[in-house]
Short mmCIF file of C-alpha atoms and ligand atoms in Angstrom, two decimals:
data_model
loop_
_atom_site.label_atom_id
_atom_site.label_comp_id
_atom_site.label_asym_id
_atom_site.label_seq_id
_atom_site.Cartn_x
_atom_site.Cartn_y
_atom_site.Cartn_z
CA MET A 24 94.99 194.65 170.63
CA SER A 25 93.04 191.52 170.37
CA LYS A 26 91.61 190.01 173.46
CA GLY A 27 90.31 186.52 174.15
CA THR A 28 91.92 184.94 171.12
CA LEU A 29 93.87 181.67 171.23
CA PHE A 30 96.87 183.75 170.08
CA ASP A 31 96.59 185.88 173.24
CA LYS A 32 96.14 183.04 175.60
CA VAL A 33 99.09 180.94 174.06
CA TRP A 34 101.27 183.97 173.86
CA ASP A 35 100.52 184.94 177.56
CA LEU A 36 101.00 181.31 178.70
CA HIS A 37 104.54 181.28 177.29
CA THR A 38 105.65 184.78 178.38
CA VAL A 39 108.65 184.55 180.40
CA ARG A 40 108.77 188.26 180.99
CA THR A 41 108.62 191.60 179.26
CA LEU A 42 112.11 192.82 178.28
CA PRO A 43 113.23 196.51 178.63
CA SER A 44 112.78 196.85 174.92
CA GLY A 45 109.16 196.27 175.34
CA GLN A 46 109.41 192.94 173.56
CA THR A 47 108.27 189.70 175.14
CA GLN A 48 110.68 186.77 176.06
CA LEU A 49 108.70 183.95 174.77
CA PHE A 50 109.42 180.30 175.80
CA ILE A 51 109.41 178.07 172.56
CA GLY A 52 107.96 174.55 173.35
CA LEU A 53 109.12 172.89 170.18
CA HIS A 54 112.11 173.85 167.95
CA LEU A 55 112.46 172.23 164.73
CA ILE A 56 115.63 172.32 162.48
CA HIS A 57 116.90 171.59 159.17
CA GLU A 58 120.21 171.61 157.28
CA VAL A 59 120.01 174.97 155.65
CA THR A 60 119.49 177.40 158.74
CA SER A 61 121.08 175.55 161.55
CA PRO A 62 124.86 175.06 160.82
CA GLN A 63 125.85 178.70 161.45
CA ALA A 64 123.66 178.61 164.75
CA PHE A 65 125.41 175.72 166.02
CA ALA A 66 128.82 177.25 164.90
CA MET A 67 127.78 180.44 166.96
CA LEU A 68 127.04 178.43 170.12
CA ARG A 69 130.34 176.50 169.82
CA GLU A 70 132.25 179.89 169.54
CA ARG A 71 130.69 181.01 172.94
CA ASN A 72 131.11 177.57 174.35
CA LEU A 73 127.43 177.29 174.97
CA LYS A 74 125.46 173.98 174.99
CA VAL A 75 121.95 173.33 173.77
CA LEU A 76 119.75 174.08 176.88
CA PHE A 77 116.94 171.62 176.27
CA PRO A 78 118.07 169.20 173.40
CA GLU A 79 114.64 167.12 173.88
CA ARG A 80 112.76 169.99 172.72
CA THR A 81 114.70 170.26 169.39
CA VAL A 82 114.03 167.90 166.39
CA ALA A 83 116.10 167.81 163.37
CA THR A 84 115.56 166.57 159.67
CA VAL A 85 116.97 167.01 156.30
CA ASP A 86 114.82 168.17 153.55
CA HIS A 87 116.01 171.17 151.50
CA ILE A 88 119.09 169.88 149.81
CA VAL A 89 118.64 165.99 149.83
CA PRO A 90 118.51 164.60 146.52
CA THR A 91 115.37 162.84 145.61
CA ASP A 92 116.57 160.29 143.04
CA ASN A 93 119.95 159.03 144.10
CA LEU A 94 120.32 158.60 147.73
CA ALA A 95 123.60 156.89 147.90
CA ARG A 96 126.28 158.47 150.28
CA PRO A 97 128.32 160.53 149.85
CA TYR A 98 125.75 162.61 147.99
CA LYS A 99 126.80 163.69 144.41
CA ASP A 100 126.81 167.29 145.36
CA THR A 101 129.59 167.80 147.53
CA LEU A 102 128.09 170.95 149.29
CA ALA A 103 124.97 169.08 150.08
CA GLU A 104 127.06 166.26 151.46
CA GLU A 105 128.88 168.84 153.73
CA MET A 106 126.05 170.51 155.01
CA ILE A 107 124.11 167.32 155.92
CA ARG A 108 127.49 166.09 157.57
CA ALA A 109 127.52 169.17 159.52
CA LEU A 110 123.97 168.69 160.87
CA GLU A 111 124.72 165.02 161.58
CA ASN A 112 127.60 165.98 163.79
CA SER A 113 125.74 168.78 165.51
CA VAL A 114 122.81 166.60 166.67
CA GLU A 115 125.13 163.91 167.73
CA GLU A 116 127.19 166.13 169.83
CA ASN A 117 124.05 167.87 171.35
CA ASN A 118 121.93 164.69 171.63
CA ILE A 119 119.04 165.89 169.43
CA ARG A 120 116.45 163.67 167.92
CA PHE A 121 117.20 163.39 164.35
CA PHE A 122 114.92 162.00 161.36
CA ASN A 123 117.73 161.36 158.80
CA VAL A 124 117.17 159.96 155.22
CA GLY A 125 116.36 156.24 155.62
CA SER A 126 115.06 156.50 159.13
CA GLY A 127 111.44 156.03 158.02
CA ASN A 128 110.58 159.41 159.33
CA GLN A 129 112.55 161.92 157.30
CA GLY A 130 110.98 164.50 155.29
CA ILE A 131 109.99 168.17 154.87
CA VAL A 132 110.18 169.69 158.44
CA HIS A 133 106.54 170.91 158.13
CA VAL A 134 105.23 167.61 156.94
CA ILE A 135 107.07 165.33 159.60
CA ALA A 136 106.27 167.10 162.86
CA PRO A 137 102.48 167.06 162.27
CA GLU A 138 102.59 163.54 161.20
CA GLN A 139 104.48 162.23 164.14
CA GLY A 140 101.87 164.02 166.44
CA MET A 141 104.65 166.48 167.74
CA THR A 142 102.76 169.56 166.55
CA GLN A 143 100.07 170.11 169.05
CA PRO A 144 97.48 172.72 170.04
CA GLY A 145 98.50 175.44 172.37
CA MET A 146 102.27 174.95 171.77
CA THR A 147 104.75 177.57 170.72
CA ILE A 148 106.77 176.32 167.68
CA ALA A 149 109.66 177.98 166.06
CA CYS A 150 111.98 176.88 163.06
CA GLY A 151 114.56 178.56 160.89
CA ASP A 152 112.12 178.41 157.96
CA SER A 153 109.41 180.70 156.89
CA HIS A 154 106.75 178.20 156.22
CA THR A 155 106.59 177.25 159.96
CA SER A 156 103.17 178.91 159.91
CA THR A 157 102.07 175.50 158.83
CA HIS A 158 101.78 174.20 162.28
CA GLY A 159 99.14 176.76 163.13
CA ALA A 160 96.75 174.43 161.71
CA PHE A 161 96.65 172.64 165.06
CA GLY A 162 95.99 175.74 167.15
CA ALA A 163 99.81 176.10 167.86
CA ILE A 164 101.38 179.72 167.63
CA SER A 165 104.19 178.85 165.46
CA PHE A 166 106.51 181.06 163.09
CA GLY A 167 109.66 181.18 161.04
CA ILE A 168 112.86 182.50 162.65
CA GLY A 169 116.20 183.68 161.14
CA THR A 170 119.43 181.88 161.93
CA SER A 171 120.57 184.11 164.83
CA GLN A 172 117.26 183.31 166.42
CA VAL A 173 117.79 179.76 165.87
CA ARG A 174 120.90 180.11 167.91
CA ASP A 175 118.84 182.01 170.62
CA VAL A 176 116.40 179.08 170.87
CA LEU A 177 119.12 176.44 170.99
CA ALA A 178 120.84 178.35 173.83
CA SER A 179 117.94 179.70 175.89
CA GLN A 180 114.63 178.01 174.52
CA THR A 181 113.17 181.60 174.29
CA LEU A 182 113.06 184.27 171.64
CA ALA A 183 112.75 188.10 172.01
CA LEU A 184 109.67 189.08 170.06
CA ALA A 185 107.03 191.79 169.40
CA LYS A 186 103.54 190.64 169.96
CA LEU A 187 101.50 190.33 166.78
CA LYS A 188 98.07 191.75 166.14
CA VAL A 189 95.30 189.27 165.19
CA ARG A 190 93.09 189.40 162.11
CA ARG A 191 90.33 186.85 161.86
CA ILE A 192 89.85 185.74 158.28
CA GLU A 193 86.43 183.85 157.81
CA VAL A 194 85.77 181.70 154.83
CA ASN A 195 82.04 180.61 154.93
CA GLY A 196 80.01 178.27 152.91
CA THR A 197 81.11 175.32 150.87
CA LEU A 198 83.85 174.98 148.34
CA GLN A 199 82.80 173.87 144.80
CA PRO A 200 84.07 170.73 143.25
CA GLY A 201 87.58 171.23 141.97
CA VAL A 202 88.31 174.01 144.33
CA TYR A 203 90.77 173.13 147.20
CA ALA A 204 92.52 174.68 150.21
CA LYS A 205 95.30 175.84 147.92
CA ASP A 206 92.77 177.88 145.90
CA VAL A 207 91.38 179.27 149.26
CA VAL A 208 94.81 180.54 150.24
CA LEU A 209 95.68 181.88 146.88
CA HIS A 210 92.41 183.68 146.70
CA ILE A 211 92.94 185.25 150.26
CA ILE A 212 96.48 186.39 149.34
CA ARG A 213 95.27 187.74 145.96
CA GLN A 214 92.60 189.95 147.94
CA LEU A 215 94.81 190.99 150.99
CA GLY A 216 98.10 191.20 149.27
CA VAL A 217 101.57 189.72 149.81
CA LYS A 218 102.17 192.46 152.52
CA GLY A 219 98.64 192.64 153.87
CA GLY A 220 99.49 190.41 156.79
CA VAL A 221 102.70 192.11 158.03
CA GLY A 222 102.35 192.67 161.67
CA TYR A 223 99.42 190.24 162.05
CA ALA A 224 98.72 186.58 163.06
CA TYR A 225 95.94 185.17 160.87
CA GLU A 226 93.19 183.31 162.60
CA TYR A 227 91.41 181.23 159.98
CA ALA A 228 87.84 180.48 160.73
CA GLY A 229 84.20 180.06 159.23
CA THR A 230 82.34 177.10 158.06
CA ALA A 231 84.63 176.27 154.96
CA ILE A 232 87.60 176.16 157.30
CA GLU A 233 85.87 174.22 160.01
CA GLN A 234 84.98 171.64 157.42
CA MET A 235 88.60 171.22 156.19
CA SER A 236 90.72 168.10 157.17
CA MET A 237 93.92 168.84 159.16
CA GLU A 238 95.95 168.46 155.87
CA GLU A 239 93.80 171.14 154.12
CA ARG A 240 94.20 173.46 157.05
CA MET A 241 97.91 173.00 156.92
CA THR A 242 97.84 173.95 153.33
CA VAL A 243 96.05 177.09 154.11
CA CYS A 244 98.19 178.00 157.46
CA ASN A 245 101.39 177.12 155.22
CA MET A 246 100.98 180.06 152.85
CA SER A 247 100.02 182.72 155.74
CA ILE A 248 103.67 183.84 155.27
CA GLU A 249 103.16 184.53 151.61
CA GLY A 250 100.54 187.01 152.60
CA GLY A 251 102.96 188.58 154.86
CA ALA A 252 101.52 186.97 158.10
CA ARG A 253 104.29 185.43 160.11
CA CYS A 254 101.74 183.05 161.90
CA GLY A 255 98.45 181.64 160.90
CA TYR A 256 96.09 179.35 162.90
CA VAL A 257 92.91 177.50 163.12
CA ASN A 258 91.25 176.90 166.46
CA PRO A 259 91.51 173.34 167.49
CA ASP A 260 88.45 171.09 167.37
CA ARG A 261 87.28 167.41 167.09
CA ILE A 262 89.03 167.18 163.77
CA THR A 263 92.37 168.20 165.18
CA TYR A 264 91.96 165.77 168.19
CA ASP A 265 91.12 162.88 165.88
CA TYR A 266 93.92 163.39 163.61
CA LEU A 267 96.50 163.52 166.69
CA GLN A 268 95.00 160.71 168.63
CA GLY A 269 97.35 157.56 168.49
CA ARG A 270 100.27 159.52 166.82
CA GLU A 271 103.66 158.60 168.05
CA PHE A 272 104.36 161.76 170.11
CA ALA A 273 100.71 162.59 171.01
CA PRO A 274 99.66 162.25 174.65
CA GLN A 275 98.44 158.76 175.44
CA GLY A 276 96.05 157.26 178.06
CA GLU A 277 94.74 159.62 180.77
CA ASP A 278 97.07 162.22 179.56
CA TRP A 279 95.10 162.32 176.31
CA ASP A 280 91.89 163.31 178.09
CA LYS A 281 93.53 165.92 180.03
CA ALA A 282 95.27 167.32 177.00
CA VAL A 283 91.95 167.63 175.02
CA THR A 284 90.28 169.48 177.96
CA TRP A 285 93.31 171.64 178.09
CA TRP A 286 93.34 172.30 174.32
CA GLU A 287 89.61 173.07 174.30
CA SER A 288 90.11 175.92 176.88
CA LEU A 289 92.58 177.54 174.46
CA ARG A 290 90.10 178.19 171.56
CA SER A 291 89.39 181.92 170.84
CA GLU A 292 86.28 183.01 173.02
CA PRO A 293 83.04 183.62 171.08
CA ASP A 294 83.38 187.25 172.21
CA ALA A 295 87.01 187.69 171.39
CA GLU A 296 88.07 190.94 170.18
CA TYR A 297 90.20 191.11 166.94
CA ASP A 298 92.36 193.82 165.45
CA ASP A 299 90.61 193.14 162.17
CA VAL A 300 87.91 190.80 160.68
CA VAL A 301 87.71 190.02 156.93
CA VAL A 302 84.99 187.58 155.52
CA PHE A 303 84.95 185.61 152.28
CA GLN A 304 82.49 183.52 150.78
CA ALA A 305 83.65 179.85 149.67
CA GLU A 306 81.38 179.85 146.54
CA ASP A 307 83.13 182.86 145.25
CA ILE A 308 86.44 180.90 144.86
CA ALA A 309 87.50 179.25 141.57
CA PRO A 310 90.46 177.14 140.92
CA THR A 311 93.23 179.64 141.20
CA VAL A 312 96.53 180.11 139.23
CA THR A 313 99.33 182.54 139.68
CA TRP A 314 100.43 184.21 136.52
CA GLY A 315 102.96 186.52 137.97
CA ILE A 316 106.02 186.52 140.14
CA THR A 317 104.42 186.81 143.57
CA PRO A 318 101.82 184.61 145.11
CA GLY A 319 99.55 187.68 145.20
CA GLN A 320 99.46 187.60 141.35
CA GLY A 321 96.61 185.10 141.09
CA ILE A 322 93.64 184.80 138.96
CA GLY A 323 90.74 182.32 138.48
CA ILE A 324 91.38 179.74 135.97
CA ASP A 325 88.59 181.47 133.81
CA GLU A 326 90.19 184.85 134.03
CA ALA A 327 92.77 186.78 131.93
CA VAL A 328 96.16 188.06 132.89
CA PRO A 329 95.07 191.38 134.27
CA THR A 330 95.58 194.54 132.23
CA PRO A 331 97.53 197.39 133.87
CA GLU A 332 94.39 199.52 133.80
CA SER A 333 92.40 196.98 135.73
CA LEU A 334 94.92 197.02 138.45
CA LEU A 335 95.36 199.45 141.42
CA GLU A 336 98.12 201.92 140.37
CA SER A 337 100.35 200.49 143.20
CA ASP A 338 100.39 197.15 141.58
CA ARG A 339 101.34 198.18 138.05
CA VAL A 340 105.07 198.40 138.32
CA LEU A 341 105.23 194.85 139.71
CA ALA A 342 102.85 193.70 136.96
CA GLU A 343 104.89 195.13 134.04
CA GLU A 344 107.86 193.29 135.62
CA ALA A 345 105.82 190.15 135.68
CA TYR A 346 104.52 190.22 132.26
CA ARG A 347 107.99 190.60 130.92
CA TYR A 348 109.56 187.86 133.07
CA MET A 349 106.67 185.48 132.56
CA GLN A 350 106.45 186.30 128.97
CA LEU A 351 102.59 186.75 129.19
CA GLN A 352 100.49 189.52 127.59
CA PRO A 353 98.12 191.57 129.53
CA GLY A 354 94.49 190.38 128.75
CA GLN A 355 95.61 186.90 127.54
CA ALA A 356 93.62 184.04 128.96
CA ILE A 357 95.73 182.02 131.46
CA ALA A 358 94.12 178.61 130.41
CA GLY A 359 95.83 177.24 127.41
CA THR A 360 99.20 178.41 128.37
CA PRO A 361 101.80 175.66 127.33
CA ILE A 362 103.63 174.08 130.23
CA ASP A 363 107.10 172.33 130.25
CA VAL A 364 107.30 170.82 133.83
CA CYS A 365 104.64 169.53 136.48
CA PHE A 366 105.74 169.46 139.92
CA ILE A 367 103.62 167.77 142.63
CA GLY A 368 105.05 168.12 146.24
CA SER A 369 106.31 170.65 148.88
CA CYS A 370 105.11 171.53 152.41
CA THR A 371 102.06 173.07 150.95
CA ASN A 372 100.83 170.22 148.91
CA GLY A 373 103.04 167.07 149.45
CA ARG A 374 100.91 165.17 151.88
CA LEU A 375 98.99 161.99 151.52
CA SER A 376 95.62 163.43 150.80
CA ASP A 377 97.22 165.81 148.08
CA LEU A 378 98.66 162.70 146.38
CA ARG A 379 95.50 160.74 146.49
CA GLU A 380 93.54 163.86 144.94
CA ALA A 381 96.28 164.14 142.23
CA ALA A 382 96.10 160.32 141.66
CA LYS A 383 92.47 160.49 141.09
CA PHE A 384 92.99 162.66 138.00
CA ALA A 385 96.18 160.88 136.91
CA ARG A 386 94.62 157.60 136.89
CA GLY A 387 94.24 156.08 133.29
CA ASN A 388 95.63 159.34 131.77
CA GLN A 389 98.88 160.08 130.13
CA VAL A 390 101.17 162.95 130.71
CA ALA A 391 101.58 164.95 127.46
CA PRO A 392 104.69 163.85 125.58
CA GLN A 393 106.47 167.17 126.01
CA VAL A 394 106.05 167.61 129.68
CA LYS A 395 108.31 166.34 132.29
CA ALA A 396 106.08 165.56 135.38
CA PHE A 397 107.18 164.36 138.89
CA VAL A 398 105.71 163.65 142.15
CA VAL A 399 107.77 164.23 145.47
CA PRO A 400 106.12 162.73 148.56
CA GLY A 401 106.46 165.28 151.59
CA SER A 402 108.00 162.67 153.72
CA GLU A 403 109.22 158.98 153.92
CA VAL A 404 105.90 158.23 155.91
CA VAL A 405 103.84 159.85 153.05
CA LYS A 406 105.83 157.91 150.46
CA GLN A 407 105.46 154.60 152.25
CA GLN A 408 101.68 155.19 152.60
CA ALA A 409 101.15 156.15 149.02
CA GLU A 410 102.90 153.17 147.83
CA ALA A 411 100.95 151.02 150.15
CA GLU A 412 97.92 152.33 148.21
CA GLY A 413 99.36 151.85 144.91
CA LEU A 414 99.42 155.54 144.22
CA ASP A 415 103.08 155.52 142.82
CA ARG A 416 101.87 153.01 140.22
CA ILE A 417 99.00 155.28 139.22
CA PHE A 418 101.55 158.06 138.63
CA THR A 419 104.21 156.15 136.96
CA ASP A 420 101.71 154.45 134.65
CA ALA A 421 100.54 157.90 133.68
CA GLY A 422 104.12 158.98 132.93
CA PHE A 423 105.06 160.93 136.06
CA GLU A 424 108.29 160.16 137.90
CA TRP A 425 107.99 159.02 141.44
CA ARG A 426 110.67 160.25 143.75
CA ASN A 427 112.15 160.19 147.47
CA ALA A 428 110.90 162.76 150.01
CA GLY A 429 112.35 166.35 150.26
CA CYS A 430 111.59 169.92 149.04
CA SER A 431 113.09 169.23 145.66
CA MET A 432 111.90 171.69 142.86
CA CYS A 433 109.90 173.85 145.40
CA LEU A 434 113.08 175.86 145.62
CA ALA A 435 115.54 173.61 143.70
CA MET A 436 118.41 173.60 146.40
CA ASN A 437 119.00 170.09 145.21
CA PRO A 438 119.41 168.76 141.45
CA ASP A 439 115.70 169.09 140.68
CA LYS A 440 115.76 172.24 138.66
CA LEU A 441 114.09 174.11 135.70
CA GLN A 442 116.23 174.67 132.64
CA GLY A 443 116.47 178.12 130.97
CA ASP A 444 113.03 179.77 130.70
CA GLN A 445 111.04 176.62 131.22
CA ILE A 446 107.55 177.15 132.80
CA SER A 447 106.27 174.92 135.47
CA ALA A 448 102.92 174.12 136.84
CA SER A 449 103.66 173.65 140.63
CA SER A 450 101.69 172.67 143.64
CA SER A 451 104.50 174.58 145.81
CA ASN A 452 103.97 178.00 147.39
CA ARG A 453 106.43 180.43 145.82
CA ASN A 454 106.59 181.77 142.18
CA PHE A 455 109.50 184.26 142.76
CA LYS A 456 111.95 184.90 139.92
CA GLY A 457 114.34 182.09 139.68
CA ARG A 458 112.65 180.12 142.52
CA GLN A 459 112.98 176.72 140.67
CA GLY A 460 116.54 176.74 140.08
CA SER A 461 116.89 178.67 136.65
CA SER A 462 117.37 182.50 136.69
CA SER A 463 114.84 182.77 133.94
CA GLY A 464 112.61 179.77 135.01
CA ARG A 465 108.85 180.42 135.29
CA THR A 466 106.44 179.13 138.07
CA LEU A 467 102.68 179.04 137.99
CA LEU A 468 101.29 178.07 141.34
CA MET A 469 98.17 175.96 141.49
CA SER A 470 96.45 172.95 143.35
CA PRO A 471 97.80 169.44 142.95
CA ALA A 472 94.62 168.45 140.94
CA MET A 473 95.33 171.56 138.61
CA VAL A 474 99.01 170.35 138.21
CA VAL A 475 97.69 167.14 136.90
CA ALA A 476 95.24 168.64 134.66
CA ALA A 477 98.08 170.66 133.20
CA ALA A 478 100.31 167.70 132.92
CA ILE A 479 97.78 165.63 130.87
CA SER A 480 96.85 168.45 128.44
CA GLY A 481 100.23 170.11 128.34
CA ARG A 482 98.51 173.52 129.16
CA VAL A 483 97.06 175.24 132.08
CA SER A 484 93.76 173.75 132.34
CA ASP A 485 90.54 173.72 134.37
CA VAL A 486 90.47 170.68 136.49
CA ARG A 487 86.60 170.94 136.62
CA GLU A 488 86.57 169.90 132.76
CA LEU A 489 88.24 166.70 133.96
CA ILE A 490 85.62 166.14 136.71
CA ALA A 491 82.99 166.64 134.10
CA SER A 492 84.29 164.20 131.53
CA SER A 493 84.87 161.48 134.19
C1 IPM B 4 115.72 177.77 153.15
C2 IPM B 4 114.65 178.39 153.86
C3 IPM B 4 115.39 179.26 154.88
C4 IPM B 4 113.54 178.90 153.24
C5 IPM B 4 112.51 179.49 154.12
O1 IPM B 4 112.66 180.10 154.97
O2 IPM B 4 111.21 179.45 153.80
C6 IPM B 4 112.87 177.88 152.23
O3 IPM B 4 112.24 176.93 153.00
C7 IPM B 4 111.82 178.59 151.44
O4 IPM B 4 110.75 177.95 151.21
O5 IPM B 4 112.06 179.58 150.85
S1 SF4 B 5 108.98 172.54 150.59
FE1 SF4 B 5 109.48 174.52 149.84
S2 SF4 B 5 108.43 176.05 151.09
FE2 SF4 B 5 108.42 174.21 152.09
S3 SF4 B 5 110.21 174.15 153.61
FE3 SF4 B 5 110.94 173.07 151.72
S4 SF4 B 5 111.61 174.82 150.30
FE4 SF4 B 5 110.55 175.72 151.95
#
């Protein structure tokens, strides 16, 4: 078992007791909820006549099923209206802080908590959503939970959990132009596999990670779960503190200095012991695109769809399934694959820095006529900031639609869906079969800059060519 890591320290500090099962009863500092996984949890509480124990430690928003075009109430989709009503009633009944549509602070749950300064180093954070690993970017221990665990946190502010092992993943060196945090994490998952992280927390370190902004670190931590790790984190540092300082819920005044001293003490020790260490070199990472039906089926933009012979035997069955579903041939170059839809958004890549980077490539260009392209900011704050900078105009001038905040076509629980076997270039995090709203729809995951490159040419393209020609 690891020793002296941030994970161990934060875990121990939040341990209430060891349960007879050997699991830890862990105190959860911050509980985030959204409309999809909370209604049944509240219902279970009501059945047992229980109240939310610490309502001030839960924060709610709506993201998954909100429409991104027409926000008039009642929502056109009656099920969405009903689910959102349920959450509105539950938060009111329990006195829970709620960032609803139009509040100015609504958005994807993993975008809003960091931007409000709620996500802080050394915290334990849980949410009924697998991409809760995102918040680990701040040096928090944060993970997704199921609906019955949402109930447990509402009722007791604790969870029964088995402690994870810790794998340190170092990425050293400097990322090349056109290579982003998204490519780093797609590369890691390609190498370690979608199940490689099961039972582990991933500690991301090394000079390439240390140089990343908070938003880039969030992109990396966000996809930990796609590599099987329920939790991923980065040790907090000056970049973390600079991001947090002055945000609404961050400590203020004297409390701020105390907090920084405290956060510094939580960093993994230089002589910490890990259960495993893996090292990558940033210069080896190319703009990466998935070709298959799991986030682990990724290749560099210069590569071809792998042939069965080039794969481990254990990967071949899934590869065969992927060729058929994706309508791609083994050995075919991924660059040049025609694209129908381009989606920029999600909790992986729907933040201001993502939109700025995408806008750099969209500026002065035109979306190919056969492509439908749209941009969905991760939150109302992101939307408002992007508009203040004129990014919305850059996108709409280039032929992208500009939408309201939400999860949107990341999982298509709202009206934003692929049709038939349409193929998308998407800045989101999952390319599972049917993920984007059509049972035969196909998804290629990539960075926002690469999505823009695909939108302009109508084909999977290397963003480095756009850099070279500008
Ligand atoms: C709806 C929710 C439970 C789900 C998750 O847990 O991740 C969703 O956010 C997703 O990305 O698939
Ligand atoms: S943006 Fe996508 S991955 Fe993130 S919470 Fe929403 S549906 Fe899940």
